[in-house]
Every structure is written in C-alpha cells, then in structure tokens.
mmCIF file of C-alpha atoms in Angstrom:
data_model
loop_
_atom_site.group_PDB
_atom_site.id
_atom_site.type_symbol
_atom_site.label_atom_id
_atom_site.label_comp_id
_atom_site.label_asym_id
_atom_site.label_seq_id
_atom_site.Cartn_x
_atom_site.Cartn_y
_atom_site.Cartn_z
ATOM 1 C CA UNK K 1202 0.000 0.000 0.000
ATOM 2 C CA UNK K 1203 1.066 3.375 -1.221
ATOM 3 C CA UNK K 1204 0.970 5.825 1.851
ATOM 4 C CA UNK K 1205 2.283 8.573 0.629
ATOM 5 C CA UNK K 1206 0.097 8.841 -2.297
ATOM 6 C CA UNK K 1207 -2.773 8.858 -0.186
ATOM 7 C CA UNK K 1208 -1.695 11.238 2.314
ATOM 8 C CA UNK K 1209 -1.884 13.692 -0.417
ATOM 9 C CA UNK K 1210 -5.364 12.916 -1.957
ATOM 10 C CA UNK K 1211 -7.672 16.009 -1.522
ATOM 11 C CA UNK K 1212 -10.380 15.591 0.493
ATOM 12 C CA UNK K 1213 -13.906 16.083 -1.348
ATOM 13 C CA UNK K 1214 -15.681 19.214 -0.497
ATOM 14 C CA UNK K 1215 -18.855 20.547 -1.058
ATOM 15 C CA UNK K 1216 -18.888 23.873 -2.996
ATOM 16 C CA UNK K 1217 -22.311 24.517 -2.571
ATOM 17 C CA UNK K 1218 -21.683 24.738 1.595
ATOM 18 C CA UNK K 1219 -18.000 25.200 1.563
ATOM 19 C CA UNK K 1220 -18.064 28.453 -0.180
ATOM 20 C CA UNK K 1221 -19.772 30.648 2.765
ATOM 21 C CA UNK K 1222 -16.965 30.405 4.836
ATOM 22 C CA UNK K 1223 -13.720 28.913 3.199
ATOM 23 C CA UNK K 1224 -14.098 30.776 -0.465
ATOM 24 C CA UNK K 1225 -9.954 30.365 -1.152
ATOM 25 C CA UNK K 1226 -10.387 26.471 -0.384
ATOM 26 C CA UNK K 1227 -13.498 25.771 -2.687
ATOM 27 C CA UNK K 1228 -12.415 28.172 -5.382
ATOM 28 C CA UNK K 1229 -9.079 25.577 -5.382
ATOM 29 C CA UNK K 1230 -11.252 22.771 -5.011
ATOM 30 C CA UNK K 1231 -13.141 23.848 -7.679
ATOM 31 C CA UNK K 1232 -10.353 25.058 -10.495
ATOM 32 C CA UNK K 1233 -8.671 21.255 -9.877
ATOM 33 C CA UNK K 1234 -11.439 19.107 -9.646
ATOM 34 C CA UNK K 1235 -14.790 20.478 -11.049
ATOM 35 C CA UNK K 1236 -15.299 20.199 -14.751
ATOM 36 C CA UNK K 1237 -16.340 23.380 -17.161
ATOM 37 C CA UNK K 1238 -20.167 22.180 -17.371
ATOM 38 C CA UNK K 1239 -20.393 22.640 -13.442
ATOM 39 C CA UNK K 1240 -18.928 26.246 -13.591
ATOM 40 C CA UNK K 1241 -21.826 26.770 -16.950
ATOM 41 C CA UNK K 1242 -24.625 25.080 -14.890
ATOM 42 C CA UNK K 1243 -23.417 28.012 -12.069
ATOM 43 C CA UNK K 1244 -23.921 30.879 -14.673
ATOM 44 C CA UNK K 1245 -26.835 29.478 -16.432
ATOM 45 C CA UNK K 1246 -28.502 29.359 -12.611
ATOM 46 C CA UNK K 1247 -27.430 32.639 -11.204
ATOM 47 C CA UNK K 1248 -28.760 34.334 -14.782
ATOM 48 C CA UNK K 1249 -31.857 33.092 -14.107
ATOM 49 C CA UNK K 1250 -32.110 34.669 -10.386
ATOM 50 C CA UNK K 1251 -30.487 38.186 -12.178
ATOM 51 C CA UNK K 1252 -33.725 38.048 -14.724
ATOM 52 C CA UNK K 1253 -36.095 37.679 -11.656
ATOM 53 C CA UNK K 1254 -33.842 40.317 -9.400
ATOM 54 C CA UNK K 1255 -34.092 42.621 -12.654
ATOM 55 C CA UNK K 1256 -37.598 42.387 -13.425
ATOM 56 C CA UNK K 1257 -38.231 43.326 -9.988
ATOM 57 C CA UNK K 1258 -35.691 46.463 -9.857
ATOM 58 C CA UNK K 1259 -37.648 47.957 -13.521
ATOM 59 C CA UNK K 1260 -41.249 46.851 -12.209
ATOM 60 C CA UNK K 1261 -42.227 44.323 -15.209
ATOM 61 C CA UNK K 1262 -45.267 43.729 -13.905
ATOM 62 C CA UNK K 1263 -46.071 46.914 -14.512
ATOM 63 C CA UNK K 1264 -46.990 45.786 -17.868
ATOM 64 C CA UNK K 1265 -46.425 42.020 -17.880
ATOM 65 C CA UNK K 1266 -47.924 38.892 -16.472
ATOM 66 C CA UNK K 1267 -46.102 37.072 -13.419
ATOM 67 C CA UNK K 1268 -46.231 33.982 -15.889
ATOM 68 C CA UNK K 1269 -44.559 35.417 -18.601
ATOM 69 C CA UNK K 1270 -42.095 36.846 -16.430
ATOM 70 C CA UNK K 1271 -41.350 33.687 -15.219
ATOM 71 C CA UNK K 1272 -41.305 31.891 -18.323
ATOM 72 C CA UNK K 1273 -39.180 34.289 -19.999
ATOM 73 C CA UNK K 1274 -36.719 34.312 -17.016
ATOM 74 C CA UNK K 1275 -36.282 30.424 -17.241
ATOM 75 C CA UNK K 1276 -35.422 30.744 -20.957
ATOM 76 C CA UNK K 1277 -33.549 33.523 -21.049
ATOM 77 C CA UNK K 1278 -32.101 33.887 -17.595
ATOM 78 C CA UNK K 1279 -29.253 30.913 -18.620
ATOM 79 C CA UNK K 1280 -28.211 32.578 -21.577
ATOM 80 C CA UNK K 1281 -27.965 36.217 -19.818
ATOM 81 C CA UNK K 1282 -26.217 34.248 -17.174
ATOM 82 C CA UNK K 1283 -23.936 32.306 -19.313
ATOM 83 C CA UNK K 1284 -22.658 35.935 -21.650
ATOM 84 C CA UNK K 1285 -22.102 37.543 -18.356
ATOM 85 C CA UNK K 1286 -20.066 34.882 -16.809
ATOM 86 C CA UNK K 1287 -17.627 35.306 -20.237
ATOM 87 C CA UNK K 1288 -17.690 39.179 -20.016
ATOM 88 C CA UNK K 1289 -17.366 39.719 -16.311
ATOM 89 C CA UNK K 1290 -14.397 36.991 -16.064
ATOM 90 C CA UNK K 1291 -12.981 39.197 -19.152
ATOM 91 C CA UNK K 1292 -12.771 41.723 -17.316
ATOM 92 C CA UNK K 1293 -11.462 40.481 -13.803
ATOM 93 C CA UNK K 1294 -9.388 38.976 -15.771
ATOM 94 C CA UNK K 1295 -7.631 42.094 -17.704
ATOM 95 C CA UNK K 1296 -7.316 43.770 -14.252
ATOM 96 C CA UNK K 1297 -6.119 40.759 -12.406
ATOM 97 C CA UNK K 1298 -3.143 41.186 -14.849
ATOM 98 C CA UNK K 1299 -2.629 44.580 -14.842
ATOM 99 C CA UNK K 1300 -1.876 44.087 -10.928
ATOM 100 C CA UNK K 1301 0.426 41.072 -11.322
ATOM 101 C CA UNK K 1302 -1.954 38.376 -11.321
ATOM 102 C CA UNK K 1303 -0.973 34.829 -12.146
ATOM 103 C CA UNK K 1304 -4.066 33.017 -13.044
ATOM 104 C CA UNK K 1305 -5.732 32.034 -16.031
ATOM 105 C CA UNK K 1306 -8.866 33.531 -17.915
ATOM 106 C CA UNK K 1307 -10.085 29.755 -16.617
ATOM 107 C CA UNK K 1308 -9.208 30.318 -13.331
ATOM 108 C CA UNK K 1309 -11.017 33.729 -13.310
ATOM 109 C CA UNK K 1310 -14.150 32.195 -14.628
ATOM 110 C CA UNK K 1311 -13.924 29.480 -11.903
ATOM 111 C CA UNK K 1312 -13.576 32.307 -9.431
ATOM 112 C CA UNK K 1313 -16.179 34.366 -10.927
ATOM 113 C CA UNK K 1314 -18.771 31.270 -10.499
ATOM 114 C CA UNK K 1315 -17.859 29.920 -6.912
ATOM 115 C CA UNK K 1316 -19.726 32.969 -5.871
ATOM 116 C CA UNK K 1317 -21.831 33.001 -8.120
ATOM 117 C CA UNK K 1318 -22.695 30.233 -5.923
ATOM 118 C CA UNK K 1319 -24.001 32.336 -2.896
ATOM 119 C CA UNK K 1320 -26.327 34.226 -5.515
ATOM 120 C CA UNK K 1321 -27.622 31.551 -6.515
ATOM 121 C CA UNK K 1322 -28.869 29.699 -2.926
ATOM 122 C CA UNK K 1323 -29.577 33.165 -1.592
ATOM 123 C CA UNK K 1324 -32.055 32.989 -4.790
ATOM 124 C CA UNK K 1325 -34.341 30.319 -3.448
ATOM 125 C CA UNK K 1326 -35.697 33.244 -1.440
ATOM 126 C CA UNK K 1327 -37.368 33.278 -4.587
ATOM 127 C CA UNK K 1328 -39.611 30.739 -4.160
ATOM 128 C CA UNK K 1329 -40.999 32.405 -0.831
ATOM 129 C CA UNK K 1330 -41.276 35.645 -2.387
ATOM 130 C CA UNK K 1331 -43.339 34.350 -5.557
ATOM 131 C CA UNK K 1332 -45.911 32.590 -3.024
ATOM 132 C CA UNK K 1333 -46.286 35.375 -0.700
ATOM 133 C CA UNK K 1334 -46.120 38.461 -3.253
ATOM 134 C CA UNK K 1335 -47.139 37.211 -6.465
ATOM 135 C CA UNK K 1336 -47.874 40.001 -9.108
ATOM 136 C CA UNK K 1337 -46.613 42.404 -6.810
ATOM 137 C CA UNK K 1338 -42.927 41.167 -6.367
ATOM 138 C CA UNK K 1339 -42.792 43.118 -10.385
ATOM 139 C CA UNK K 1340 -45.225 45.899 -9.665
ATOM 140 C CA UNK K 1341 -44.157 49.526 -9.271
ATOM 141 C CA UNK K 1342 -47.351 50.187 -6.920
ATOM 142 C CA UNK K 1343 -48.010 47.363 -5.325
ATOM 143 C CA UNK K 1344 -51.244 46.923 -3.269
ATOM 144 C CA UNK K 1345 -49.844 44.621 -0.096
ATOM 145 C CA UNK K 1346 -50.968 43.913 3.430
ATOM 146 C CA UNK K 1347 -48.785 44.489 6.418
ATOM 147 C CA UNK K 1348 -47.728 40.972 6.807
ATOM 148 C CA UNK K 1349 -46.216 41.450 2.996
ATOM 149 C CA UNK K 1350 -44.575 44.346 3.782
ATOM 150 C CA UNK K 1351 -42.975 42.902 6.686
ATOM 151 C CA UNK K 1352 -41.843 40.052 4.250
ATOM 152 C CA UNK K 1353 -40.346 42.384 1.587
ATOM 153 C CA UNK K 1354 -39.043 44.283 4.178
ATOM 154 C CA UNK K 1355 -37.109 41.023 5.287
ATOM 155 C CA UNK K 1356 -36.779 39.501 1.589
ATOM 156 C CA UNK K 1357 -34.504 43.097 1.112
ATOM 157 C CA UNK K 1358 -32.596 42.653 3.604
ATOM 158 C CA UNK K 1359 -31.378 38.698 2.646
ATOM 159 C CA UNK K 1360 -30.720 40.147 -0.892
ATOM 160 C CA UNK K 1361 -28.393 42.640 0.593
ATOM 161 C CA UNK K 1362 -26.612 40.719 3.129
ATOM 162 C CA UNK K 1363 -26.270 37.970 -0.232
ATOM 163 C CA UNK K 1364 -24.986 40.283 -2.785
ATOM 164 C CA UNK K 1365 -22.480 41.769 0.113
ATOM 165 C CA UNK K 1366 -21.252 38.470 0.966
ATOM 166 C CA UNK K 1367 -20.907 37.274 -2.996
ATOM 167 C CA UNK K 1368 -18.627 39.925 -3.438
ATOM 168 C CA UNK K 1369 -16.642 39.173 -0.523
ATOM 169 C CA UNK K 1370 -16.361 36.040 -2.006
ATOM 170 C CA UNK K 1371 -15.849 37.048 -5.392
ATOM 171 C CA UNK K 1372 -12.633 38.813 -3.882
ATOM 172 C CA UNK K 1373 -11.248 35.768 -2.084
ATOM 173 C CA UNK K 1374 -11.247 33.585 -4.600
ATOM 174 C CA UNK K 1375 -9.573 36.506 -7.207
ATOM 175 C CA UNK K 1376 -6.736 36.813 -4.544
ATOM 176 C CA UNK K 1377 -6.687 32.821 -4.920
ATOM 177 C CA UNK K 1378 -5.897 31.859 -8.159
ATOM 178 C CA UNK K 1379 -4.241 35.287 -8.745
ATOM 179 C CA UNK K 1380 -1.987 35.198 -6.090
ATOM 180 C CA UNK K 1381 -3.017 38.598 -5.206
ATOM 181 C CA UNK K 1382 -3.020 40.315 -1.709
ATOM 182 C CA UNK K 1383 -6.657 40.442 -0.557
ATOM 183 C CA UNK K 1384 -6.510 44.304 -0.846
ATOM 184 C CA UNK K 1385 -5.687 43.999 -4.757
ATOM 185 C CA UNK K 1386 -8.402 41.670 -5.133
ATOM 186 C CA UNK K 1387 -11.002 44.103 -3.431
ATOM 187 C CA UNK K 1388 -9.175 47.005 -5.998
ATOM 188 C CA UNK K 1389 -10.206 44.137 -8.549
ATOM 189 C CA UNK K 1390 -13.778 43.559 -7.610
ATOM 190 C CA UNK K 1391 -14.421 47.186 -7.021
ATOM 191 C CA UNK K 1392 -13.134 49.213 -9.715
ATOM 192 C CA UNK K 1393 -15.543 47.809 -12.637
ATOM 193 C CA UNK K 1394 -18.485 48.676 -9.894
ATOM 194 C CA UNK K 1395 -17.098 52.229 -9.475
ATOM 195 C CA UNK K 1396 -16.418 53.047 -12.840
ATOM 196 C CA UNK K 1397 -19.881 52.400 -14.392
ATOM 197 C CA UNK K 1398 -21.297 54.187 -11.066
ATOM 198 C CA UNK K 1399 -18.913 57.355 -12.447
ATOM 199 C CA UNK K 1400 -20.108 56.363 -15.891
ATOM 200 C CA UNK K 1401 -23.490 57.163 -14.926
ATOM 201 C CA UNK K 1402 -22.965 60.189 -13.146
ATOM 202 C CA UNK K 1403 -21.288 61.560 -16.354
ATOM 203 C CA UNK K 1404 -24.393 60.507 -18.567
ATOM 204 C CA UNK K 1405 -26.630 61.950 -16.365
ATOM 205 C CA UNK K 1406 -24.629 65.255 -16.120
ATOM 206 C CA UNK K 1407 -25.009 65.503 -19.536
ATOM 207 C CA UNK K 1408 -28.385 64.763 -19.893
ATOM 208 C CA UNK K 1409 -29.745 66.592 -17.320
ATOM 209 C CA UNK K 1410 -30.187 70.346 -19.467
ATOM 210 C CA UNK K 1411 -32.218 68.698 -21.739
ATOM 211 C CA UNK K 1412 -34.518 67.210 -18.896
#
C-alpha cells in the first residue's frame, strides 16, 4: 500500500456549503477538480435569479404577467447568465493582470462562479417571495398587506446581506488563483463597480439640461 500517495489525496468538499466560509479552499477545489459544465450550470442558474432580481428592480409587472415573467426568465435567464459569466471573467481577468496576477482567464471564470454560488442559494428566497407576493414582487405600486410588507421588508434585507457576501467572495477567490493580496483583489472587484457608477454620473450630467 502506497501511503504517501494517499496522504496527499484532496479531500472532497462541497462547494455549494464550503463556499460561505472557506471561499480560497473551494475556489481551489473547484479550479482542480470540477469540470467546465459545473462552472456553466453556475452561470446558467445565477442568470436566471439576475432576470427575476431585474424584473423586480424595472417593475415588469407593470406591464407584464407574473407567468410570462417567469417563463421568460427560465429561458432567457441561462443565456444572460452564461454571456455575463464570459464578459465579467474578461474583465477580472484584464485587471487581475494589470496588478500582477498569475491566473488564467479559466481560473477567473472558476472564481467568478464559486460565488456566483451564494447568488444563486440566496435565490431560493425566490420561491418564498413568488408565493407570498405574487404580481406584486414586479409591480411599481403594489397593493400589499402588512404581513407582505414585513416580508419584503425582510426579503430586502437577505438580498443585501447575499450580494455583500458574494462579493466578498468574489474577492477571495480573485486573490486565490491570482496570487493577489486580498486588498488587490477588493481594488479588482471594485473598480468595474465604481467606474460604471462614475459612468453614470457623467451621462446623467449631460443629460440633465435637456430634462
């Protein structure tokens, strides 16, 4: 019996758990031992939660049915989910370098998905949200009771804590298969976030005479 070799066999984790509190370890796991259609499946899920978190933000309801919404989230969703897993790792990619980063375009995209993972669980608060405010979920004025109200009130509050923590994430496992201090990988994370926010303070300098 070989005891050396399996001294040195990683142990199996589960990215799906692992990633909420050991991001560098399951971004690893991940980039050695998960194959591409796990990091697609990822995207494909967490573009489908962005359609449903989008619809919401520009009140669809407004003007379509909560079944179309649905069904055009499920279609679409994956295919939103799957460009912007290519174009996001793109660009934490190009900055990754520009900082001294050692990883791949791969290993970005493996990055990029592992929390992409904590989107997409923190999504299944989906499922409550659909049951207890239907139509209104996608409505601009919606007409709720107080227990509803209390519920979105809550249902905000998980989607912030989520999208905090994903980016948290998103910054350990940059600094991981980067090599990167965790500070660079923040500069990473943040600088795409700050530039379109400057981006739109520009275009709506500009706009507003004409307003």
């Amino acid at each position: 019996m070989d005891t050396n070799n399996e001294s040195t066999v990683e142990p199996r984790i589960n990215p799906w758990t692992s990633v909420w509190l050991h991001p560098r370890k399951t971004v690893r796991y991940v980039v050695d031992n998960k194959p591409g259609s796990f990091i697609l499946m990822i995207a494909a899920l967490a573009g489908i939660v962005h359609f449903l978190d989008q619809a919401m933000s520009n009140d669809l309801g407004d003007s379509w049915n909560m079944g179309l919404i649905l069904l055009v989230s499920l279609l679409a969703g994956p295919v939103f989910g799957l460009i912007g897993l290519f174009v996001a790792s793109g660009i934490y990619y190009v900055i990754s370098m520009m900082l001294g980063g050692s990883g791949t375009f791969t290993d970005t995209k493996n990055a990029y998905a592992v929390s992409s993972i904590i989107l997409v669980v923190g999504g299944l608060i989906w499922i409550p949200d659909l049951l207890i405010l239907g139509q209104g979920n996608f409505m601009s004025e919606p007409d709720l009771s107080v227990g509803q109200v209390v519920w979105l009130l809550l249902s905000m509050l998980v989607n912030l804590a989520v999208g905090g923590w994903s980016l948290f994430v998103l910054g350990a496992a940059i600094a991981e298969v980067h090599q990167l201090s965790i500070w660079k990988a923040v500069f990473v994370v943040l600088l795409p976030i700050i530039l379109l926010i400057l981006f739109f303070i520009v275009i709506l300098a500009l706009t507003m005479p004409f307003l």
